[in-house]
Amino acid sequence: MKTYENLEKSKSIVGAKTVLHAIKKESFFRFRRLRQKNWARDLMCEVQLTPHDLIWPLFVREDHIPAEISQLPGVRRHAVNELDQILDEACAAGIRAVALFPHVPQEKKDVAGQEAFFEGNLICKALAKVKDRSNDIGLICDVALDPYTTHGHDGIVKEGDVDTELTLEALREQALVLAEAGAQCLAPSDMMDGRVAVIRKSLDEAGHSGLPIMAYSAKFASSFYGPFRSALGSDKNLGLADKKTYQLNPANGREALREAVVDAEEGADALIVKPGMMYLDVLQEVVAATGLPTFSYHVSGEYAMLKAAAQAGILDEMKALLEVLLCCKRAGASGIWTYGALDAAKEIKHGL
Ligand code: PBG
């Protein structure tokens, strides 16, 4: 009886009063009744995961760059002429969008990331190759300079730090190049103040008012991006430096919320919270505060952890992956960016 009294006191348990009432009347409330059979479990399910929830990040390479990524097992860099086949597979599995990330050869990088504005760069070549495909799949491109800079930062460095104004000018140009090349959604991942407004305005002025922006609003300075940086070839460039002067402190949920609200006000159509698993509290609050479609990014380090545990025989990879993705949905995510998108989509298709 003591436990039930505690339950009644606990204001934080939703419906505690109702439960208590039922308990008193029937002596036992049996949650397990609805957990006995698949039909009941399926029927009572509060959120569902479908292939339509998944965004698949893809790394693109020049032909002479190796496909294997040692720090990101199970993920490959794709040559431009392999993309059609990869997109066919994604479409067949029900995936609705991919995000393209370029591995830019070191000799094409410089301090200002100028390769980002070259209409013949790798990402533009990739877009040109796939943009006229008949099947309808979203092509999302990051707006940030890190694939292109010799120092590995997302912007232009002046006096030892990334300079907001110089970087905004560069991002504006990069966004226009990507829009012209056929990107179908732009995802600014640079975390410069004011970038959504600047990009939105210049897209509109250039006749791209229909092109959506999915902003990485709450992007934390996380130690879980390492494998992504090695996939891109920016890890050695960044060296021991970090991105704490522009990415969020992992301690700061309220600040993350302010970032999201500002991005929404500046015209973002959808938002991203990143990393995924450990930041679902932030995601839940961002959804509540903005009402915008908000995506969780299950980042490279989170994915690599899961792979490593599976390879060591510690976790069932597919079950663990689907649980991660489902929990993102439960927290309110409209969808999830994950390197496991294709595997997950195929698995869900033949029955979760
Ligand atoms: C770069 C960018 C990063 C990721 C996406 N875009 C890394 C970073 O900020 O250094 C991380 C993705 C991942 O780890 O999966 N602007």
PDB file of C-alpha atoms in Angstrom, residues 57 59 69 71-73 75 101 222-232 274-277 297-308 337-340:
ATOM      1  CA  PRO A  57      23.997  10.222 -45.128  1.00  0.00           C
ATOM      2  CA  PHE A  59      29.956   9.969 -48.462  1.00  0.00           C
ATOM      3  CA  ILE A  69      36.471   4.067 -43.864  1.00  0.00           C
ATOM      4  CA  GLN A  71      36.792   4.247 -38.259  1.00  0.00           C
ATOM      5  CA  LEU A  72      33.285   3.748 -39.583  1.00  0.00           C
ATOM      6  CA  PRO A  73      32.821   0.045 -40.262  1.00  0.00           C
ATOM      7  CA  VAL A  75      29.972   2.581 -44.246  1.00  0.00           C
ATOM      8  CA  PHE A 101      28.979  14.644 -47.996  1.00  0.00           C
ATOM      9  CA  SER A 222      30.539  16.567 -29.343  1.00  0.00           C
ATOM     10  CA  SER A 223      33.270  13.953 -29.190  1.00  0.00           C
ATOM     11  CA  PHE A 224      31.038  11.667 -31.254  1.00  0.00           C
ATOM     12  CA  TYR A 225      31.845  13.208 -34.662  1.00  0.00           C
ATOM     13  CA  GLY A 226      35.295  11.587 -34.990  1.00  0.00           C
ATOM     14  CA  PRO A 227      34.441   8.819 -37.493  1.00  0.00           C
ATOM     15  CA  PHE A 228      32.596  11.334 -39.724  1.00  0.00           C
ATOM     16  CA  ARG A 229      35.663  13.549 -39.804  1.00  0.00           C
ATOM     17  CA  SER A 230      37.849  10.609 -40.817  1.00  0.00           C
ATOM     18  CA  ALA A 231      35.322   9.687 -43.529  1.00  0.00           C
ATOM     19  CA  LEU A 232      35.622  13.233 -44.850  1.00  0.00           C
ATOM     20  CA  LYS A 274      22.696  16.525 -33.050  1.00  0.00           C
ATOM     21  CA  PRO A 275      24.027  14.126 -31.733  1.00  0.00           C
ATOM     22  CA  GLY A 276      20.982  11.899 -31.361  1.00  0.00           C
ATOM     23  CA  MET A 277      20.686   9.437 -28.506  1.00  0.00           C
ATOM     24  CA  TYR A 297      21.050  12.947 -36.141  1.00  0.00           C
ATOM     25  CA  HIS A 298      22.313   9.553 -34.973  1.00  0.00           C
ATOM     26  CA  VAL A 299      25.921  10.586 -35.531  1.00  0.00           C
ATOM     27  CA  SER A 300      28.951   8.650 -36.675  1.00  0.00           C
ATOM     28  CA  GLY A 301      30.350   8.008 -33.184  1.00  0.00           C
ATOM     29  CA  GLU A 302      27.027   6.694 -31.946  1.00  0.00           C
ATOM     30  CA  TYR A 303      26.744   4.434 -34.976  1.00  0.00           C
ATOM     31  CA  ALA A 304      30.363   3.240 -34.650  1.00  0.00           C
ATOM     32  CA  MET A 305      29.797   2.396 -30.967  1.00  0.00           C
ATOM     33  CA  LEU A 306      26.865   0.250 -31.896  1.00  0.00           C
ATOM     34  CA  LYS A 307      28.827  -1.489 -34.649  1.00  0.00           C
ATOM     35  CA  ALA A 308      31.777  -2.121 -32.336  1.00  0.00           C
ATOM     36  CA  TRP A 337      19.599  10.795 -39.993  1.00  0.00           C
ATOM     37  CA  THR A 338      21.453   7.510 -39.622  1.00  0.00           C
ATOM     38  CA  TYR A 339      24.239   5.582 -41.336  1.00  0.00           C
ATOM     39  CA  GLY A 340      22.138   2.500 -40.652  1.00  0.00           C
TER      40      GLY A 340
END
